[in-house]
Amino acid sequence: MKYTGISAQKTRLVINEIRGRRAEEALTILSYMPQSAARVVSKTVKSALANAVENFGYDAKDMVITKIYADDAPIRKWRRFGARGRFKPWQRRSSHITVVLEERPA
């Protein structure tokens, strides 16, 4: 998923919990996580799982998350004007999430 509204640093905290797990188990874990990044990561894993099943004919129960990572996306910068003629720079960070699944029969 590209250009998520959550920073890569916050997304990596969620991603590190599900790396190497079965896709269905990872979705269960993500559904109970309180972080807002968990919803975005869950959506990305569901999309990757659906692509593997529909496009390649894999079984959803055998899919394992082999690689998952979050990279920095462009930072949206703007400024707010402050006291005494100064301005305060603001940054809104975003990230790109990549999921790679592999079939490993149980």
Short mmCIF file of N, CA and C in Angstrom, two decimals:
data_model
loop_
_atom_site.label_atom_id
_atom_site.label_comp_id
_atom_site.label_asym_id
_atom_site.label_seq_id
_atom_site.Cartn_x
_atom_site.Cartn_y
_atom_site.Cartn_z
N MET A 1 0.85 -1.16 0.00
CA MET A 1 0.00 0.00 0.00
C MET A 1 0.90 1.23 0.00
N LYS A 2 0.56 2.20 -0.79
CA LYS A 2 1.40 3.38 -0.93
C LYS A 2 0.74 4.59 -0.28
N TYR A 3 1.59 5.48 0.19
CA TYR A 3 1.17 6.77 0.74
C TYR A 3 0.18 6.62 1.90
N THR A 4 0.49 5.75 2.84
CA THR A 4 -0.36 5.66 4.03
C THR A 4 -0.13 6.90 4.88
N GLY A 5 -1.10 7.27 5.66
CA GLY A 5 -0.99 8.48 6.46
C GLY A 5 -0.29 8.29 7.79
N ILE A 6 0.44 7.19 7.94
CA ILE A 6 1.10 6.88 9.20
C ILE A 6 2.60 6.76 8.93
N SER A 7 3.41 7.25 9.85
CA SER A 7 4.85 7.23 9.63
C SER A 7 5.39 5.81 9.59
N ALA A 8 6.51 5.64 8.92
CA ALA A 8 7.12 4.31 8.79
C ALA A 8 7.59 3.79 10.14
N GLN A 9 8.04 4.67 11.01
CA GLN A 9 8.51 4.25 12.33
C GLN A 9 7.37 3.62 13.14
N LYS A 10 6.20 4.23 13.12
CA LYS A 10 5.05 3.68 13.85
C LYS A 10 4.54 2.40 13.19
N THR A 11 4.62 2.35 11.87
CA THR A 11 4.15 1.16 11.16
C THR A 11 5.06 -0.03 11.42
N ARG A 12 6.36 0.21 11.54
CA ARG A 12 7.31 -0.88 11.79
C ARG A 12 7.07 -1.56 13.12
N LEU A 13 6.57 -0.85 14.12
CA LEU A 13 6.26 -1.45 15.41
C LEU A 13 5.20 -2.54 15.26
N VAL A 14 4.24 -2.32 14.40
CA VAL A 14 3.17 -3.30 14.15
C VAL A 14 3.68 -4.42 13.26
N ILE A 15 4.43 -4.07 12.23
CA ILE A 15 4.91 -5.04 11.25
C ILE A 15 5.82 -6.09 11.89
N ASN A 16 6.65 -5.67 12.83
CA ASN A 16 7.59 -6.59 13.45
C ASN A 16 6.90 -7.71 14.23
N GLU A 17 5.66 -7.49 14.63
CA GLU A 17 4.92 -8.51 15.39
C GLU A 17 4.41 -9.64 14.50
N ILE A 18 4.21 -9.39 13.21
CA ILE A 18 3.58 -10.40 12.36
C ILE A 18 4.52 -11.02 11.33
N ARG A 19 5.74 -10.55 11.26
CA ARG A 19 6.68 -11.09 10.27
C ARG A 19 6.96 -12.57 10.57
N GLY A 20 6.86 -13.42 9.54
CA GLY A 20 7.14 -14.85 9.68
C GLY A 20 5.94 -15.69 10.12
N ARG A 21 4.81 -15.08 10.35
CA ARG A 21 3.62 -15.82 10.79
C ARG A 21 2.73 -16.18 9.60
N ARG A 22 1.82 -17.11 9.82
CA ARG A 22 0.82 -17.42 8.81
C ARG A 22 -0.09 -16.21 8.62
N ALA A 23 -0.58 -16.02 7.41
CA ALA A 23 -1.34 -14.81 7.08
C ALA A 23 -2.62 -14.72 7.91
N GLU A 24 -3.33 -15.83 8.07
CA GLU A 24 -4.58 -15.79 8.84
C GLU A 24 -4.31 -15.51 10.32
N GLU A 25 -3.23 -16.06 10.85
CA GLU A 25 -2.86 -15.79 12.24
C GLU A 25 -2.48 -14.32 12.41
N ALA A 26 -1.78 -13.78 11.42
CA ALA A 26 -1.37 -12.37 11.47
C ALA A 26 -2.59 -11.45 11.46
N LEU A 27 -3.60 -11.79 10.66
CA LEU A 27 -4.81 -10.97 10.62
C LEU A 27 -5.54 -10.99 11.95
N THR A 28 -5.53 -12.13 12.63
CA THR A 28 -6.15 -12.23 13.95
C THR A 28 -5.41 -11.35 14.95
N ILE A 29 -4.09 -11.40 14.92
CA ILE A 29 -3.28 -10.58 15.83
C ILE A 29 -3.53 -9.09 15.56
N LEU A 30 -3.56 -8.72 14.29
CA LEU A 30 -3.76 -7.31 13.93
C LEU A 30 -5.13 -6.79 14.37
N SER A 31 -6.13 -7.66 14.37
CA SER A 31 -7.47 -7.21 14.74
C SER A 31 -7.55 -6.82 16.22
N TYR A 32 -6.64 -7.34 17.06
CA TYR A 32 -6.65 -7.02 18.48
C TYR A 32 -5.64 -5.94 18.88
N MET A 33 -4.86 -5.46 17.94
CA MET A 33 -3.86 -4.43 18.26
C MET A 33 -4.52 -3.05 18.28
N PRO A 34 -4.19 -2.23 19.28
CA PRO A 34 -4.83 -0.92 19.40
C PRO A 34 -4.25 0.16 18.49
N GLN A 35 -3.09 -0.07 17.89
CA GLN A 35 -2.45 0.96 17.08
C GLN A 35 -3.25 1.22 15.80
N SER A 36 -3.24 2.47 15.36
CA SER A 36 -3.95 2.81 14.13
C SER A 36 -3.25 2.21 12.91
N ALA A 37 -1.94 1.97 13.01
CA ALA A 37 -1.21 1.36 11.91
C ALA A 37 -1.65 -0.08 11.68
N ALA A 38 -2.21 -0.73 12.70
CA ALA A 38 -2.64 -2.12 12.57
C ALA A 38 -3.76 -2.26 11.54
N ARG A 39 -4.64 -1.27 11.46
CA ARG A 39 -5.73 -1.33 10.48
C ARG A 39 -5.19 -1.24 9.06
N VAL A 40 -4.21 -0.38 8.85
CA VAL A 40 -3.63 -0.21 7.51
C VAL A 40 -2.84 -1.45 7.11
N VAL A 41 -2.08 -2.01 8.04
CA VAL A 41 -1.30 -3.22 7.76
C VAL A 41 -2.25 -4.39 7.50
N SER A 42 -3.33 -4.48 8.27
CA SER A 42 -4.32 -5.54 8.07
C SER A 42 -4.93 -5.46 6.67
N LYS A 43 -5.25 -4.27 6.25
CA LYS A 43 -5.82 -4.07 4.92
C LYS A 43 -4.84 -4.50 3.83
N THR A 44 -3.56 -4.22 4.03
CA THR A 44 -2.53 -4.59 3.06
C THR A 44 -2.34 -6.10 3.01
N VAL A 45 -2.33 -6.76 4.18
CA VAL A 45 -2.18 -8.22 4.22
C VAL A 45 -3.38 -8.90 3.58
N LYS A 46 -4.59 -8.39 3.84
CA LYS A 46 -5.79 -8.95 3.22
C LYS A 46 -5.73 -8.83 1.70
N SER A 47 -5.25 -7.70 1.22
CA SER A 47 -5.13 -7.49 -0.22
C SER A 47 -4.12 -8.45 -0.84
N ALA A 48 -2.97 -8.62 -0.18
CA ALA A 48 -1.95 -9.54 -0.69
C ALA A 48 -2.46 -10.97 -0.69
N LEU A 49 -3.20 -11.34 0.36
CA LEU A 49 -3.76 -12.69 0.45
C LEU A 49 -4.80 -12.93 -0.64
N ALA A 50 -5.65 -11.94 -0.89
CA ALA A 50 -6.66 -12.06 -1.94
C ALA A 50 -6.01 -12.16 -3.32
N ASN A 51 -4.93 -11.40 -3.54
CA ASN A 51 -4.22 -11.48 -4.81
C ASN A 51 -3.60 -12.85 -5.02
N ALA A 52 -3.03 -13.43 -3.96
CA ALA A 52 -2.41 -14.75 -4.07
C ALA A 52 -3.45 -15.82 -4.38
N VAL A 53 -4.62 -15.71 -3.78
CA VAL A 53 -5.67 -16.71 -4.00
C VAL A 53 -6.30 -16.55 -5.39
N GLU A 54 -6.64 -15.33 -5.76
CA GLU A 54 -7.35 -15.09 -7.02
C GLU A 54 -6.44 -15.19 -8.24
N ASN A 55 -5.26 -14.61 -8.17
CA ASN A 55 -4.40 -14.54 -9.34
C ASN A 55 -3.53 -15.78 -9.55
N PHE A 56 -3.14 -16.43 -8.45
CA PHE A 56 -2.22 -17.56 -8.56
C PHE A 56 -2.80 -18.88 -8.10
N GLY A 57 -3.99 -18.86 -7.51
CA GLY A 57 -4.66 -20.09 -7.12
C GLY A 57 -4.09 -20.77 -5.88
N TYR A 58 -3.40 -20.02 -5.02
CA TYR A 58 -2.87 -20.61 -3.79
C TYR A 58 -3.98 -20.79 -2.76
N ASP A 59 -3.72 -21.64 -1.78
CA ASP A 59 -4.65 -21.84 -0.68
C ASP A 59 -4.34 -20.82 0.41
N ALA A 60 -5.36 -20.13 0.89
CA ALA A 60 -5.16 -19.06 1.87
C ALA A 60 -4.60 -19.58 3.19
N LYS A 61 -4.91 -20.82 3.53
CA LYS A 61 -4.45 -21.38 4.81
C LYS A 61 -2.96 -21.68 4.82
N ASP A 62 -2.35 -21.82 3.63
CA ASP A 62 -0.94 -22.18 3.54
C ASP A 62 -0.01 -20.98 3.37
N MET A 63 -0.57 -19.79 3.32
CA MET A 63 0.25 -18.61 3.03
C MET A 63 0.93 -18.08 4.30
N VAL A 64 2.23 -17.79 4.16
CA VAL A 64 3.06 -17.27 5.25
C VAL A 64 3.66 -15.94 4.81
N ILE A 65 3.72 -15.00 5.73
CA ILE A 65 4.32 -13.69 5.45
C ILE A 65 5.84 -13.84 5.56
N THR A 66 6.52 -13.87 4.42
CA THR A 66 7.97 -14.03 4.44
C THR A 66 8.67 -12.68 4.55
N LYS A 67 8.18 -11.68 3.84
CA LYS A 67 8.77 -10.35 3.90
C LYS A 67 7.64 -9.35 4.10
N ILE A 68 7.85 -8.43 4.99
CA ILE A 68 6.94 -7.30 5.16
C ILE A 68 7.78 -6.14 5.68
N TYR A 69 7.67 -5.00 5.02
CA TYR A 69 8.46 -3.86 5.44
C TYR A 69 7.75 -2.56 5.09
N ALA A 70 8.12 -1.51 5.82
CA ALA A 70 7.56 -0.18 5.61
C ALA A 70 8.70 0.77 5.28
N ASP A 71 8.59 1.44 4.15
CA ASP A 71 9.59 2.41 3.72
C ASP A 71 9.02 3.81 3.84
N ASP A 72 9.90 4.78 3.94
CA ASP A 72 9.47 6.17 4.01
C ASP A 72 8.88 6.61 2.67
N ALA A 73 7.81 7.35 2.75
CA ALA A 73 7.18 7.95 1.57
C ALA A 73 7.46 9.46 1.65
N PRO A 74 7.05 10.22 0.66
CA PRO A 74 7.29 11.66 0.71
C PRO A 74 6.68 12.30 1.95
N ILE A 75 7.39 13.28 2.47
CA ILE A 75 6.94 14.00 3.67
C ILE A 75 6.24 15.27 3.21
N ARG A 76 5.03 15.47 3.72
CA ARG A 76 4.29 16.69 3.40
C ARG A 76 4.69 17.75 4.42
N LYS A 77 5.22 18.86 3.94
CA LYS A 77 5.71 19.91 4.83
C LYS A 77 4.90 21.18 4.64
N TRP A 78 4.61 21.84 5.73
CA TRP A 78 4.00 23.14 5.68
C TRP A 78 4.41 23.91 6.93
N ARG A 79 4.01 25.16 7.02
CA ARG A 79 4.43 25.95 8.18
C ARG A 79 3.23 26.63 8.82
N ARG A 80 3.36 26.80 10.12
CA ARG A 80 2.38 27.55 10.90
C ARG A 80 3.10 28.79 11.43
N PHE A 81 2.45 29.88 11.39
CA PHE A 81 3.08 31.12 11.83
C PHE A 81 3.02 31.22 13.34
N GLY A 82 4.14 31.62 13.93
CA GLY A 82 4.25 31.71 15.37
C GLY A 82 4.43 33.14 15.83
N ALA A 83 4.73 33.29 17.09
CA ALA A 83 4.89 34.60 17.69
C ALA A 83 6.19 35.26 17.20
N ARG A 84 6.21 36.57 17.28
CA ARG A 84 7.39 37.39 16.97
C ARG A 84 7.88 37.20 15.54
N GLY A 85 6.98 36.99 14.62
CA GLY A 85 7.33 36.92 13.21
C GLY A 85 8.02 35.64 12.79
N ARG A 86 7.99 34.63 13.61
CA ARG A 86 8.61 33.36 13.26
C ARG A 86 7.56 32.42 12.69
N PHE A 87 8.05 31.29 12.16
CA PHE A 87 7.10 30.26 11.77
C PHE A 87 7.59 28.91 12.26
N LYS A 88 6.65 28.02 12.47
CA LYS A 88 6.93 26.69 13.01
C LYS A 88 6.72 25.67 11.90
N PRO A 89 7.80 24.99 11.48
CA PRO A 89 7.62 23.98 10.42
C PRO A 89 6.90 22.75 10.96
N TRP A 90 5.94 22.25 10.20
CA TRP A 90 5.22 21.01 10.52
C TRP A 90 5.52 20.00 9.44
N GLN A 91 5.59 18.73 9.84
CA GLN A 91 5.82 17.66 8.88
C GLN A 91 4.79 16.57 9.09
N ARG A 92 4.24 16.07 8.00
CA ARG A 92 3.32 14.94 8.05
C ARG A 92 4.00 13.79 7.31
N ARG A 93 4.43 12.78 8.06
CA ARG A 93 5.15 11.67 7.45
C ARG A 93 4.18 10.60 6.95
N SER A 94 4.57 9.91 5.91
CA SER A 94 3.77 8.81 5.38
C SER A 94 4.71 7.66 5.03
N SER A 95 4.12 6.52 4.65
CA SER A 95 4.95 5.33 4.41
C SER A 95 4.35 4.48 3.29
N HIS A 96 5.20 3.63 2.73
CA HIS A 96 4.78 2.61 1.77
C HIS A 96 4.95 1.25 2.46
N ILE A 97 3.93 0.40 2.40
CA ILE A 97 3.98 -0.92 3.03
C ILE A 97 4.03 -1.98 1.94
N THR A 98 4.97 -2.92 2.06
CA THR A 98 5.12 -4.01 1.10
C THR A 98 5.00 -5.33 1.83
N VAL A 99 4.20 -6.25 1.27
CA VAL A 99 3.99 -7.58 1.86
C VAL A 99 4.32 -8.63 0.80
N VAL A 100 5.14 -9.62 1.18
CA VAL A 100 5.47 -10.74 0.30
C VAL A 100 5.02 -12.02 1.00
N LEU A 101 4.17 -12.79 0.32
CA LEU A 101 3.66 -14.04 0.87
C LEU A 101 4.31 -15.22 0.15
N GLU A 102 4.40 -16.33 0.87
CA GLU A 102 4.95 -17.56 0.30
C GLU A 102 4.07 -18.72 0.75
N GLU A 103 3.92 -19.70 -0.13
CA GLU A 103 3.09 -20.86 0.22
C GLU A 103 3.95 -21.91 0.92
N ARG A 104 3.55 -22.27 2.13
CA ARG A 104 4.20 -23.34 2.89
C ARG A 104 3.12 -24.27 3.41
N PRO A 105 2.96 -25.43 2.81
CA PRO A 105 1.92 -26.36 3.27
C PRO A 105 2.15 -26.77 4.72
N ALA A 106 1.04 -26.97 5.43
CA ALA A 106 1.12 -27.31 6.86
C ALA A 106 1.58 -28.73 7.09
#
